Tab-separated table of C-alpha atoms in Angstrom:
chain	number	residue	atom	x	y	z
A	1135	UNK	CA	57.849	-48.115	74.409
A	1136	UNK	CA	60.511	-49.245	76.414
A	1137	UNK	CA	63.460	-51.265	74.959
A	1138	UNK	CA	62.510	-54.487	76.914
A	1139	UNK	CA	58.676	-53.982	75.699
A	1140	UNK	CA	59.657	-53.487	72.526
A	1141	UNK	CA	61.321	-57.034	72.304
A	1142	UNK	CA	58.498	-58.786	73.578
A	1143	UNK	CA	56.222	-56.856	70.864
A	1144	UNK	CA	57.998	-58.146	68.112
A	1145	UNK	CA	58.272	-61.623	69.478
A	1146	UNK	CA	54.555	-61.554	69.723
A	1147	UNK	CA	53.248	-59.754	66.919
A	1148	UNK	CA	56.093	-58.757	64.317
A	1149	UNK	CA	57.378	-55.485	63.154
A	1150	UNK	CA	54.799	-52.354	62.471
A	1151	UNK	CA	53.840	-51.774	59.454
A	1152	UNK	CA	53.448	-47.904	58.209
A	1153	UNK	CA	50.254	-46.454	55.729
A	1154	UNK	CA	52.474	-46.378	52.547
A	1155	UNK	CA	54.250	-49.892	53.680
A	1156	UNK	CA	50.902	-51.387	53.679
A	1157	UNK	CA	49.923	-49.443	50.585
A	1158	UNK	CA	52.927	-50.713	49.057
A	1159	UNK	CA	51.940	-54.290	49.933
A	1160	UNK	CA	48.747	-54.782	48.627
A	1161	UNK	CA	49.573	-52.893	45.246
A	1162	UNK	CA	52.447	-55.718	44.844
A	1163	UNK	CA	50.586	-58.633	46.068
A	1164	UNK	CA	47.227	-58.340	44.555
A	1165	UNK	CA	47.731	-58.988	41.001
A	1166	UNK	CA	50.773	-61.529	39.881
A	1167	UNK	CA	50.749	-61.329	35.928
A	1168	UNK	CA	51.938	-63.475	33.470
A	1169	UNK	CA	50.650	-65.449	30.953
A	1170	UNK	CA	47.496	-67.356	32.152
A	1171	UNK	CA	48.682	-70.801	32.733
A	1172	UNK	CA	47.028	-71.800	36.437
A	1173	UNK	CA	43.510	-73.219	36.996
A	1174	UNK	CA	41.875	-74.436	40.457
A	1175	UNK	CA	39.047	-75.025	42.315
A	1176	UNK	CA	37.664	-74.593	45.655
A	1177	UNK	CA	34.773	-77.009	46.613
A	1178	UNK	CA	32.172	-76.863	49.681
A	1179	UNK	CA	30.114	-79.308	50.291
A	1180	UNK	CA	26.817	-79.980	53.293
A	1181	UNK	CA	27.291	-83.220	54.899
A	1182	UNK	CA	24.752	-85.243	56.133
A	1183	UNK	CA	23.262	-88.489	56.302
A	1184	UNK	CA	22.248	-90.039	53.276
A	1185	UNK	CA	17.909	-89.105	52.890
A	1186	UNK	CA	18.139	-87.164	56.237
A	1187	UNK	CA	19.619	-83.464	54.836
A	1188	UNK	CA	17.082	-82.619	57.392
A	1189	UNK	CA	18.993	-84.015	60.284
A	1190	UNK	CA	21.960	-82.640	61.935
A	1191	UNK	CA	25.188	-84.293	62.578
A	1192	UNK	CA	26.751	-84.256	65.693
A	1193	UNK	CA	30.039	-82.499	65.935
A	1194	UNK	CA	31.993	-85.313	67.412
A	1195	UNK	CA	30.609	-87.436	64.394
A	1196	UNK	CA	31.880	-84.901	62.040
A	1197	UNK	CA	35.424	-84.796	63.572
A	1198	UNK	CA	35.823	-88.268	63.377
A	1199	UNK	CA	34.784	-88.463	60.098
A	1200	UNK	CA	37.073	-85.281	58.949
A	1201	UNK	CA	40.036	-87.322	60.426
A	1202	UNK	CA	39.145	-90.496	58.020
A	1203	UNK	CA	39.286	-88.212	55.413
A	1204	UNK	CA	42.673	-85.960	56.111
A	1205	UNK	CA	44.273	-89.677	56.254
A	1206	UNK	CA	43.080	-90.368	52.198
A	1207	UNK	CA	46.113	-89.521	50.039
A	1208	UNK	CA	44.470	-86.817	48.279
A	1209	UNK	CA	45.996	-84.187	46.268
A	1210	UNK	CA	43.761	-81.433	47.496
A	1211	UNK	CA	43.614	-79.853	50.540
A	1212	UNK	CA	41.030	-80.937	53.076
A	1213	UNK	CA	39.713	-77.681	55.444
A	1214	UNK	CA	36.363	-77.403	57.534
A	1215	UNK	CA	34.198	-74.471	57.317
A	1216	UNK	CA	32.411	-73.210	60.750
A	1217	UNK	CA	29.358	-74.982	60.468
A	1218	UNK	CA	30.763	-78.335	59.194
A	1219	UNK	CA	30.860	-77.931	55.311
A	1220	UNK	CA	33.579	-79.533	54.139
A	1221	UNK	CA	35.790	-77.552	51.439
A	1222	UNK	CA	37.709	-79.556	49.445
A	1223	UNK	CA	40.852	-76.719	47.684
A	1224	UNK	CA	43.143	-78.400	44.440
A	1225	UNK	CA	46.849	-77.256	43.945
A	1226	UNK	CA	46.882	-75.612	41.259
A	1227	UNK	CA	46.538	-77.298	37.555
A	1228	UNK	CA	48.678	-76.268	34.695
A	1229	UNK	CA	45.255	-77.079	32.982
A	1230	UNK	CA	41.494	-77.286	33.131
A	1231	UNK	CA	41.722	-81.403	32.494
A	1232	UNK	CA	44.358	-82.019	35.241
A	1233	UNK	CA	42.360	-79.856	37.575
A	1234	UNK	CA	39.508	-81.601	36.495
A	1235	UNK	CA	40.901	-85.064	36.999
A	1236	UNK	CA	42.826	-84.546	40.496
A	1237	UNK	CA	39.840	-82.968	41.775
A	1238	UNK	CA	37.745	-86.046	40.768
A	1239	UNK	CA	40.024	-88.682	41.792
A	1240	UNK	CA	40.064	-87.085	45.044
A	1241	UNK	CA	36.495	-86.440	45.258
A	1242	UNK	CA	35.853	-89.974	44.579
A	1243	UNK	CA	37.783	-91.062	47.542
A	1244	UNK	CA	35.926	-88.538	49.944
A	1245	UNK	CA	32.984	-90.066	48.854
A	1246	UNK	CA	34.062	-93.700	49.082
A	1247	UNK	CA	35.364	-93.059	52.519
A	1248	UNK	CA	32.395	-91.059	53.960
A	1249	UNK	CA	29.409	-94.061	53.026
A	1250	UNK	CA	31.680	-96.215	55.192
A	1251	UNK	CA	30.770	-93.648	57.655
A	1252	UNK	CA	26.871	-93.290	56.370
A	1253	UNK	CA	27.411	-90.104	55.205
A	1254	UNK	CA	27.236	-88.181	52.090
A	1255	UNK	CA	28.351	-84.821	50.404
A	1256	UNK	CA	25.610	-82.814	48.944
A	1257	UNK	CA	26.181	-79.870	46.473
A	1258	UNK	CA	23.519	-77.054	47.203
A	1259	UNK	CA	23.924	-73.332	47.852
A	1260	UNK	CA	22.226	-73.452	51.217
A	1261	UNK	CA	21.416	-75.612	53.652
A	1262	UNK	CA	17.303	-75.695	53.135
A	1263	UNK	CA	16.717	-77.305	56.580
A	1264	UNK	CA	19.208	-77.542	58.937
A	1265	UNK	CA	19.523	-73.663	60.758
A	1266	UNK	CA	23.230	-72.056	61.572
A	1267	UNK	CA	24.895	-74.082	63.872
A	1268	UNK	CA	28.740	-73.324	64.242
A	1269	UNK	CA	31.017	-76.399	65.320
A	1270	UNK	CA	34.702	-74.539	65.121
A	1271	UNK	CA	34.726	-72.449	68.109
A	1272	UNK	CA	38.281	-70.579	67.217
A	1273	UNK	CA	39.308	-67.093	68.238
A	1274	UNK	CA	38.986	-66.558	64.630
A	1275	UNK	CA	35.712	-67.890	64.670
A	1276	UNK	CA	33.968	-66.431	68.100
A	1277	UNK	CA	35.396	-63.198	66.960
A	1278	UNK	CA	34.443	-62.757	63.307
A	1279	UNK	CA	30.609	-63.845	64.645
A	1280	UNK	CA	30.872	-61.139	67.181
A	1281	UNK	CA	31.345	-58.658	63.813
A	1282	UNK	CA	29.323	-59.527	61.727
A	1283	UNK	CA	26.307	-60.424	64.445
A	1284	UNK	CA	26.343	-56.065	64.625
A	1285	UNK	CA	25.015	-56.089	61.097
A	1286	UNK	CA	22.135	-58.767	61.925
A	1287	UNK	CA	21.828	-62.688	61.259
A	1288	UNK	CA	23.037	-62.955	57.583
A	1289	UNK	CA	26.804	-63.299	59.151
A	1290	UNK	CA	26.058	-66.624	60.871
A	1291	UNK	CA	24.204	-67.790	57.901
A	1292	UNK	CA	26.959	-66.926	55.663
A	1293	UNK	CA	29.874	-68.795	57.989
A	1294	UNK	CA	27.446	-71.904	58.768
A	1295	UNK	CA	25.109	-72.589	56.096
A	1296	UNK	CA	26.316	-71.767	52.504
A	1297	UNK	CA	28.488	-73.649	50.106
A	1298	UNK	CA	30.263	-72.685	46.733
A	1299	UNK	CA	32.017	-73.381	43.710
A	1300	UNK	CA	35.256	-71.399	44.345
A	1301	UNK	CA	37.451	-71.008	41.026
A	1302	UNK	CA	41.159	-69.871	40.793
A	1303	UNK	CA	42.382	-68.039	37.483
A	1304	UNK	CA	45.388	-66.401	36.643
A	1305	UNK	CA	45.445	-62.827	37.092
A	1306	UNK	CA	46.442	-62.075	33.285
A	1307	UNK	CA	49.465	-60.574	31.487
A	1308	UNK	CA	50.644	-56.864	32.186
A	1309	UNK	CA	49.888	-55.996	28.861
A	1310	UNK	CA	46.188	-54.986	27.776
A	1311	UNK	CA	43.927	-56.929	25.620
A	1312	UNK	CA	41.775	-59.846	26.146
A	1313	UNK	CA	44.135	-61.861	28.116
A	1314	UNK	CA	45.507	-58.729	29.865
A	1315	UNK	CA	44.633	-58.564	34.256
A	1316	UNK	CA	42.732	-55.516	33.781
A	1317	UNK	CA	40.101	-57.047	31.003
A	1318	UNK	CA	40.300	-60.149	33.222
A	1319	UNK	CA	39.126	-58.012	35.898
A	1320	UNK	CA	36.347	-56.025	34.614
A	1321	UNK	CA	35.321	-59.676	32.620
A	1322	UNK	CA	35.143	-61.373	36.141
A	1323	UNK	CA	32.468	-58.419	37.884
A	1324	UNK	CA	30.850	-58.473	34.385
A	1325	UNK	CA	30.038	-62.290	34.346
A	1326	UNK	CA	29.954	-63.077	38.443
A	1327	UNK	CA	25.587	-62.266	37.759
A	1328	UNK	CA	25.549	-64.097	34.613
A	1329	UNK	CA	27.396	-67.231	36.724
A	1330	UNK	CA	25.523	-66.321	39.912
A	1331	UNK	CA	22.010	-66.636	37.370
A	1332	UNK	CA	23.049	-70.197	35.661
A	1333	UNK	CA	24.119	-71.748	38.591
A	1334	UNK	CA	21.861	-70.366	41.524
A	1335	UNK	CA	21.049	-73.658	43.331
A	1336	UNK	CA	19.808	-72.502	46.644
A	1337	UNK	CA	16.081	-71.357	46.855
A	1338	UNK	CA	15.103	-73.187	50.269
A	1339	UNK	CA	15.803	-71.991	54.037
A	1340	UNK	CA	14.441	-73.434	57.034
A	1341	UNK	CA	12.282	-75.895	55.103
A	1342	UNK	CA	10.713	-72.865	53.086
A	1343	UNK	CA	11.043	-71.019	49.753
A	1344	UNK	CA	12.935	-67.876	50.104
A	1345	UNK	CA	11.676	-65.951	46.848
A	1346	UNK	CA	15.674	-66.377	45.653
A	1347	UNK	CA	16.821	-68.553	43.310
A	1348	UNK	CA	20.528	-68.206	45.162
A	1349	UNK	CA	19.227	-68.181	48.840
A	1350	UNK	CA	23.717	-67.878	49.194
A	1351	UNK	CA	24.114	-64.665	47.374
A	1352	UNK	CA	21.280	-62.741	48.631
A	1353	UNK	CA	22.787	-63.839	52.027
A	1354	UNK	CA	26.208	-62.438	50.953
A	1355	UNK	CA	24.413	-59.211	50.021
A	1356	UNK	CA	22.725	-58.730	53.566
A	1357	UNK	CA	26.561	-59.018	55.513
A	1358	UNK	CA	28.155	-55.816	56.268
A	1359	UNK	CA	29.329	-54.151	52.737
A	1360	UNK	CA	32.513	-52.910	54.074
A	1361	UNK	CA	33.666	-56.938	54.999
A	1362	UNK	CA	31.618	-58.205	51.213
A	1363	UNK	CA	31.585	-55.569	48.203
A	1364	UNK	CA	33.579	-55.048	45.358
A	1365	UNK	CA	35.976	-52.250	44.923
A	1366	UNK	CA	35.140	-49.502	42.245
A	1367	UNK	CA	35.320	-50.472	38.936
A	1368	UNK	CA	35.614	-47.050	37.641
A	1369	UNK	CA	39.714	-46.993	38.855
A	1370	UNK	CA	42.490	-48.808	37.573
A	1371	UNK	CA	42.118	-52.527	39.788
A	1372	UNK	CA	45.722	-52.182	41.757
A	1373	UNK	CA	44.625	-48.925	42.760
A	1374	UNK	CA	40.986	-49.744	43.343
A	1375	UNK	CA	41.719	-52.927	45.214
A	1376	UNK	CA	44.300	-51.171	47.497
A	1377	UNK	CA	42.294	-48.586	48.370
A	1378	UNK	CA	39.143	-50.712	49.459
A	1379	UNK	CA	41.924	-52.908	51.265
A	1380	UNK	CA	43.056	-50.344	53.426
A	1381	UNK	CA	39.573	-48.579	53.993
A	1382	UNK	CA	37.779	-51.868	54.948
A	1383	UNK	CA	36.958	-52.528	58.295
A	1384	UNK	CA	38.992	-54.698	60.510
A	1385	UNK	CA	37.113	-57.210	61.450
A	1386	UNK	CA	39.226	-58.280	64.674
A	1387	UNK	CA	42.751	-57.410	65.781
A	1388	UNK	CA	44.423	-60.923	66.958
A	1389	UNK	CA	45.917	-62.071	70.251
A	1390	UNK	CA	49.672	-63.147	70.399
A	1391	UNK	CA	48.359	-66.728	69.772
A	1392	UNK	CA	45.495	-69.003	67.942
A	1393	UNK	CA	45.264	-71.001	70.790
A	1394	UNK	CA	46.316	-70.469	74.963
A	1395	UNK	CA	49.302	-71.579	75.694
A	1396	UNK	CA	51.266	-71.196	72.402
A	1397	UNK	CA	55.387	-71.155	72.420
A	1398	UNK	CA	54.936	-66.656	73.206
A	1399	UNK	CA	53.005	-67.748	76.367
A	1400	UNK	CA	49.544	-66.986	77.550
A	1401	UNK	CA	47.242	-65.534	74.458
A	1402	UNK	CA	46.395	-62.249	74.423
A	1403	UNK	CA	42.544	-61.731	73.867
A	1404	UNK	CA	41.063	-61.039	70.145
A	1405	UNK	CA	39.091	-57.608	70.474
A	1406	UNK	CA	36.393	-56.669	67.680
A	1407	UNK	CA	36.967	-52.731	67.157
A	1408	UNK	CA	34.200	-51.016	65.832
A	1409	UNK	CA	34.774	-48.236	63.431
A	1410	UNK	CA	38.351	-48.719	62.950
A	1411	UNK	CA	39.996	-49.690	59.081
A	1412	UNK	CA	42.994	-50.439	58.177
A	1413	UNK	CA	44.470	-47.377	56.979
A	1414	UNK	CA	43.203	-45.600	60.592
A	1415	UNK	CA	44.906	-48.282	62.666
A	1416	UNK	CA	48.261	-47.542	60.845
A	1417	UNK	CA	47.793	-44.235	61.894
A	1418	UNK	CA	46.329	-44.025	65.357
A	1419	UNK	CA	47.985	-47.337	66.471
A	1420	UNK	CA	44.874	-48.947	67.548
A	1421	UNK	CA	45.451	-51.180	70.709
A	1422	UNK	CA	48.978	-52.142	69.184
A	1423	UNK	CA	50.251	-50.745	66.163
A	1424	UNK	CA	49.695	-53.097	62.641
A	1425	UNK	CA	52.367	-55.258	61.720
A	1426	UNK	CA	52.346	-57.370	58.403
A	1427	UNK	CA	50.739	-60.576	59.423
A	1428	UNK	CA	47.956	-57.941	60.704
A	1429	UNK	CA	47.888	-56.801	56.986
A	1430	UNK	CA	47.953	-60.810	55.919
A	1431	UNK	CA	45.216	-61.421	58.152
A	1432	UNK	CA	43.306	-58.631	57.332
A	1433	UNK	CA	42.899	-59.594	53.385
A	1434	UNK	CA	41.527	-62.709	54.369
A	1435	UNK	CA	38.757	-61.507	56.170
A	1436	UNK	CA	37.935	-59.492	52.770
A	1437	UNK	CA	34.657	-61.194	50.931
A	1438	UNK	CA	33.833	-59.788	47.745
A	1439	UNK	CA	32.336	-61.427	44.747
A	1440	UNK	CA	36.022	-61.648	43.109
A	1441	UNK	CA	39.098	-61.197	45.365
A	1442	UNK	CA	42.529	-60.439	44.121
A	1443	UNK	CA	44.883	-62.798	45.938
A	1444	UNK	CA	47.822	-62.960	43.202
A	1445	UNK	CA	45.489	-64.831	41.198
A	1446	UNK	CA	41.558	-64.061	40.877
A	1447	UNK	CA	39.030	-65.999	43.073
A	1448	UNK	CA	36.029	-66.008	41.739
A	1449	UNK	CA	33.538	-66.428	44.654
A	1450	UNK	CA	30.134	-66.457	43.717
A	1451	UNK	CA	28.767	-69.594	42.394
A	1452	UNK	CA	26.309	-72.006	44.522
A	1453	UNK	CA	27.499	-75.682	45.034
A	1454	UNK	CA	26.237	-77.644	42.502
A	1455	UNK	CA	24.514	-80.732	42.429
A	1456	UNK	CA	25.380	-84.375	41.295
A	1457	UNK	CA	28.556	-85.940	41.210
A	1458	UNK	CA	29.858	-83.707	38.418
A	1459	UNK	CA	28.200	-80.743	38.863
A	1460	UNK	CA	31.116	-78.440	39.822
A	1461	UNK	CA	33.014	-79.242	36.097
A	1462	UNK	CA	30.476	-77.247	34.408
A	1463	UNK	CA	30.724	-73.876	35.790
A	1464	UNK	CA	34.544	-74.365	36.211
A	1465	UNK	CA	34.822	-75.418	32.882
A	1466	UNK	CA	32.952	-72.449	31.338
A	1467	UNK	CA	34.904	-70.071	33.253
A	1468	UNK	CA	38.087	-71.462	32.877
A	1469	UNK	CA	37.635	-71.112	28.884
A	1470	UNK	CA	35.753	-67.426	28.949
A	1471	UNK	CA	38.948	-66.348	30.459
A	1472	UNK	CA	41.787	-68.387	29.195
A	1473	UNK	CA	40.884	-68.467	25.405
A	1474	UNK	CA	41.668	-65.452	23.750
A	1475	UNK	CA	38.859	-65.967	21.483
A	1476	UNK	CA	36.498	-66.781	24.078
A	1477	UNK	CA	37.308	-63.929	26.016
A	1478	UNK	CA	37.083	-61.203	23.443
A	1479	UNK	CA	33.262	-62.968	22.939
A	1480	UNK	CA	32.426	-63.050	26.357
A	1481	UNK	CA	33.648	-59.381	26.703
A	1482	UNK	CA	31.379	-58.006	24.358
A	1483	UNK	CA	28.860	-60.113	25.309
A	1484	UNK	CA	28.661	-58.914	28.798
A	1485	UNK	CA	30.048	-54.934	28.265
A	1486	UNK	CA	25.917	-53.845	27.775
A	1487	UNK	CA	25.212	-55.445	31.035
A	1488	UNK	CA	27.638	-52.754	32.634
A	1489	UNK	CA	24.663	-50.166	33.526
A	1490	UNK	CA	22.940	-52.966	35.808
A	1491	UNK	CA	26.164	-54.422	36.855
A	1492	UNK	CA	27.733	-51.454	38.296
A	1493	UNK	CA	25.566	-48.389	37.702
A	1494	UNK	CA	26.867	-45.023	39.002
A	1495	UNK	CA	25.682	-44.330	42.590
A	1496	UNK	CA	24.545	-47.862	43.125
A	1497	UNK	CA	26.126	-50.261	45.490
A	1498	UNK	CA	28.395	-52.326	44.236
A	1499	UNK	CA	28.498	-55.722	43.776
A	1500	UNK	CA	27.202	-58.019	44.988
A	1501	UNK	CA	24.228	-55.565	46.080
A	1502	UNK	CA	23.863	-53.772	42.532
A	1503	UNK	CA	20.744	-54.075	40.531
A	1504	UNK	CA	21.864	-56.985	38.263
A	1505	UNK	CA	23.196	-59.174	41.032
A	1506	UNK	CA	20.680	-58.788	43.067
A	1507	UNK	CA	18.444	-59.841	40.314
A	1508	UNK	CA	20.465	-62.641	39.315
A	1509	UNK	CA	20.337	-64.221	42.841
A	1510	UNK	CA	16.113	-63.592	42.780
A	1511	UNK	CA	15.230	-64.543	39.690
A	1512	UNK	CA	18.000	-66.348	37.617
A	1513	UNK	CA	18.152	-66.907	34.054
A	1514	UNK	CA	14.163	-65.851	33.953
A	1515	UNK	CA	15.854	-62.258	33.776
A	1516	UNK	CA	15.883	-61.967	29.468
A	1517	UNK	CA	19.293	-60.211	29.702
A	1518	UNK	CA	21.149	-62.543	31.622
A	1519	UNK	CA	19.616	-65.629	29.910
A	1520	UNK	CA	20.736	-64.130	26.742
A	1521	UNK	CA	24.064	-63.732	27.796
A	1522	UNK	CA	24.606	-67.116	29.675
A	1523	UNK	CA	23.236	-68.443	26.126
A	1524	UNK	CA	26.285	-66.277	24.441
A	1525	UNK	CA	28.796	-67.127	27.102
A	1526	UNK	CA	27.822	-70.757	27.584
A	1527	UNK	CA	28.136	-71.476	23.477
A	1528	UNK	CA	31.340	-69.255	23.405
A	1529	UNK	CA	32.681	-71.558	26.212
A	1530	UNK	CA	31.673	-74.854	24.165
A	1531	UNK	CA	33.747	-73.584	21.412
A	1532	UNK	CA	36.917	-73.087	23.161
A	1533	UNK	CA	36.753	-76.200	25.440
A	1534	UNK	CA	38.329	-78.420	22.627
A	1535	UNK	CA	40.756	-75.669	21.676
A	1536	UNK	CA	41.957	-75.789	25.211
A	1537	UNK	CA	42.455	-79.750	25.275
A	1538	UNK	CA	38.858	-80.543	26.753
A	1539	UNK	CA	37.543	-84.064	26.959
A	1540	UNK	CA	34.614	-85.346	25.529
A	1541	UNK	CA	33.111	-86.222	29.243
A	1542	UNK	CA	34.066	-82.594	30.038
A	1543	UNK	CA	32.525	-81.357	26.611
A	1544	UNK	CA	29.335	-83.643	27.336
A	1545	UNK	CA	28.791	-82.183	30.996
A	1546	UNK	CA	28.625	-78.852	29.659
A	1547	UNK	CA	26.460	-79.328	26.404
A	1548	UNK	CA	24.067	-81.174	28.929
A	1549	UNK	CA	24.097	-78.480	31.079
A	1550	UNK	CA	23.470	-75.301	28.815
A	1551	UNK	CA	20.663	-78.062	27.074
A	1552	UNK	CA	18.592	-78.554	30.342
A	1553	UNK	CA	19.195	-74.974	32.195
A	1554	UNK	CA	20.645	-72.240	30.089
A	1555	UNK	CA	18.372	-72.838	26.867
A	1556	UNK	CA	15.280	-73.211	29.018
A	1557	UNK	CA	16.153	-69.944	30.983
A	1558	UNK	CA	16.352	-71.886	34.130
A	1559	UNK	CA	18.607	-72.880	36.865
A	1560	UNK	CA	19.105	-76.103	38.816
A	1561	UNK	CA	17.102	-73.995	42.000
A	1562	UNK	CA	14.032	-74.310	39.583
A	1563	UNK	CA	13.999	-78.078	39.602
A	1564	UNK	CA	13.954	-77.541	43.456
A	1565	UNK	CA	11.089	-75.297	43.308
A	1566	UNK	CA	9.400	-77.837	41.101
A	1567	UNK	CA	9.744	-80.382	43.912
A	1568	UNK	CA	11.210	-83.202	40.974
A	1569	UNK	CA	14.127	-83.952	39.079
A	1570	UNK	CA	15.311	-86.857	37.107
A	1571	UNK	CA	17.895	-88.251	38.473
A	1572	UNK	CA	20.295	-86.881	36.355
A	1573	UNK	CA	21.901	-83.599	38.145
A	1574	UNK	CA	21.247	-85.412	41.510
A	1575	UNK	CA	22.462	-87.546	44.104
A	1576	UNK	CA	20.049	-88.280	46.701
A	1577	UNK	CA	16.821	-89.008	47.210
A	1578	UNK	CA	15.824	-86.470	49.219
A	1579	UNK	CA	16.765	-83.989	47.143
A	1580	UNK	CA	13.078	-84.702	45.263
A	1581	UNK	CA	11.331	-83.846	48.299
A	1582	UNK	CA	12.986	-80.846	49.276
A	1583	UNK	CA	10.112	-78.826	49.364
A	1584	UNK	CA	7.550	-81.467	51.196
C-alpha cells in the first residue's frame, strides 16, 4: 500500500491489528478481577399506550417522546433499542441498595414524564401483539438485519421485539474459591436456566401462545449460534472466551463513518461477509485489514447468555412486570454471587444440573437441553424448581447480610411466595388470562390472551 494510502487508512480506520495482538486483547480485557464491589442493571422496557399494548406507536411519536426523556436528570443512561424498547443502563453501584435506589428514582421520572405523553413502560419478555417493526435505520442496524435475516426471522424478532433484565457483576478475584472469576463463571452458565425458569415472562407472540414460557429465550436460541452461544465451559474462561471471540463470525465490517458525511469524508459502505471470523480476517486481510476498533466492535456484536466485558453481563432474564419487578431477580443474583456464603450454596446447589446444562456434544447454551427446557416449561421442570427454591432461600439469607432493605427483602419473599414455591413463573399468570393486580401495571395485561 502506498505511503499516501496508507495515511488515509489510518485516518479512516486505525492501525491493523495482528492474530496474537487481538489474542492478546481479549485475554486482557475480558475478565477485570478484584474484589467484587460493582453492581448494575440494564433495563428494557415495550412502550405503548396505556390499554392499547396492541397498538403501535408511531416512530415520530417515539422520538419525541425519547427526547422528553434524555432531558430528565437521570443518573442512568437513556439508549433506544431497534424496534423502540427503551433500555434504561445505571452507572455502576458500589452496592445492591444504591443501584436499587438510583435505578428507581430514575425510573420513576421516566414514568412520570411518559403519562404526560399517554404512554407507558411495560415489563414483558416479548412483545405478544405488536410484530417486528425496526424504527433505527443505522448502518449498524440495516447491516446486522442483513446477517442475521441468512439464519431466518428469529434475528428481527430478537433486535425488535424482546426486552430483558440485564445485570452487571464483578468479574471476581484472581484467586479461586467462591468469590474467585472462574467459580463466578461456571456459577453464572449454571444458574442463567434456573433465572431464565423463575423469571420467564414471555409466552405470547402475535396475539397467540407460543408453547414457551420465555417466548425471548427460545428466540435467542433460533439466531445464528456463532453471533449467540456460550463458549466451552470445559477450558479455563480467558482462554475459552478468547477463542470463541476470535472464531465468531463477523457480523459486518464498518465503513469509515456511522453516518455520510462525517469529519473523514464520504462513508465507506458496511459489507456483511459471509463465512469470514475474526481470527481469518487478521489473516487474509478481508476487504481491509482489522484494526482495534474492528476488534471493539466486533465483541459487541457477541450475544451469549453471559458475556465477559471486564465485568459479567448476565443476559438472560425476561423484563419483568410491575413497577418493581426488575429488584427481584437483580437482587437474588446480586447476593448468589457477592455473598461468599451464598455463593458456596448456590454452587452446590446448581453443580448436579451440569449434565443438562452443558452436556458433552450438546450445543451450548443457550440451546442445551436445560435451557431450552427452562425457556418451554419453567419452574414446572422438578429440577429447576428445586433449585430456584434452594437459590431463591439462599438469596433471602444473604440480602440482610449485604445491607438489604426491608422493601427489597419484602419484594423478594413475595416473589419466591407466589412463583418459585408454586413452581410457576409470572408467564403462567399470562397463560391463565388473570392476575391480581399485584405484579402488574396495566389493565390490559389481564386480557392478554383474549
Amino acid at each position: 500500500m502506498p505511503e499516501g494510502d496508507c495515511t488515509t487508512y489510518r485516518a479512516k480506520y486505525g492501525t491493523a491489528v495482528s492474530e496474537s495482538e487481538a489474542e492478546a486483547l481479549v485475554t486482557g480485557i475480558c475478565f477485570k478481577t478484584g474484589p467484587p464491589s460493582i453492581t448494575g442493571v440494564e433495563l428494557e422496557w415495550l412502550i405503548h399506550e396505556p390499554n392499547r399494548l396492541h397498538l403501535p406507536v408511531s416512530p415520530a411519536r417515539l422520538e419525541a417522546a425519547y427526547a422528553a426523556l434524555r432531558a430528565l436528570p437521570l443518573h442512568s443512561l437513556i439508549t433506544v433499542e431497534p424496534g423502540g424498547q427503551l433500555e434504561l443502563s445505571s452507572l455502576p453501584a458500589a452496592s445492591l441498595m444504591e443501584c436499587v435506589s438510583a435505578v428507581s428514582a430514575d425510573l420513576s421520572l421516566v414514568r412520570d414524564r411518559l403519562a404526560t405523553l399517554d404512554l407507558t413502560l411495560t415489563g414483558l419478555g416479548a412483545d405478544p401483539w405488536r410484530p417486528p417493526s425496526r424504527i433505527l435505520h443505522r448502518p449498524r442496524y440495516d447491516a446486522m438485519e442483513s446477517y442475521l435475516d441468512r439464519t431466518g426471522p428469529a434475528g428481527r424478532r430478537m433486535m425488535c421485539s424482546t426486552a430483558s433484565v440485564q445485570i452487571c457483576l464483578d468479574a471476581g478475584h484472581e484467586e479461586p474459591g467462591p468469590l474467585g472469576y472462574g467459580r463466578r463463571w461456571r456459577l453464572a452458565h449454571l444458574l442463567g436456566p434456573v433465572l431464565v425458569a423463575a423469571f420467564a415472562n414471555s409466552p405470547v407472540q402475535d396475539g397467540r401462545s407460543t408453547g414457551w414460557r420465555s417466548t425471548r429465550q427460545a428466540v435467542w436460541a433460533s439466531i445464528d449460534p456463532g453471533t449467540s452461544g456460550a463458549p466451552s465451559m470445559d477450558a479455563e474462561p480467558r482462554a475459552a472466551w478468547t477463542r470463541h471471540a476470535l472464531d465468531a463470525p463477523v457480523m459486518f465490517i464498518r465503513g469509515s463513518d456511522d453516518e455520510p458525511g462525517g469529519p473523514n469524508g464520504p462513508a465507506a459502505p458496511w459489507t456483511v461477509p459471509e463465512g469470514l471470523t475474526f481470527r481469518t480476517w487478521t489473516r487474509s486481510g478481508g476487504p481491509r485489514p482489522p484494526t482495534r476498533d474492528d476488534l471493539d466492535y466486533h465483541l459487541t456484536t457477541l450475544f451469549p447468555p453471559v458475556r465477559p466485558r471486564g465485568h459479567l453481563e448476565l443476559r438472560m432474564v425476561d423484563a419483568q412486570p410491575g413497577a418493581d419487578g426488575w429488584i427481584v431477580p437483580l437482587a437474588v443474583t446480586s447476593a448468589l454471587f457477592d455473598d461468599p456464603q451464598a455463593a458456596e450454596t448456590a454452587y452446590r446447589t446448581l453443580k448436579p444440573l451440569a449434565e443438562r446444562a452443558c452436556p458433552p456434544g450438546a450445543p451450548a447454551a443457550p440451546r442445551s437441553p436445560l435451557w431450552l427446557d427452562a425457556a418451554r416449561h419453567g419452574l414446572a421442570d422438578p429440577e429447576l424448581r428445586e433449585a430456584a427454591a434452594a437459590c431463591f432461600a439462599a438469596a433471602a439469607d444473604a440480602l440482610p447480610r449485604m445491607g438489604a432493605s426491608a422493601q427489597v427483602q419484602a419484594v423478594v419473599a413475595a416473589y419466591a411466595e407466589r412463583y418459585v414455591a408454586r413452581g410457576r413463573c409470572p408467564a403462567d399468570d399470562l397463560l391463565d388470562g388473570h392476575t391480581d393486580g399485584h405484579h402488574y401495571d396495566h389493565e390490559h395485561e389481564k386480557g392478554i390472551l383474549r
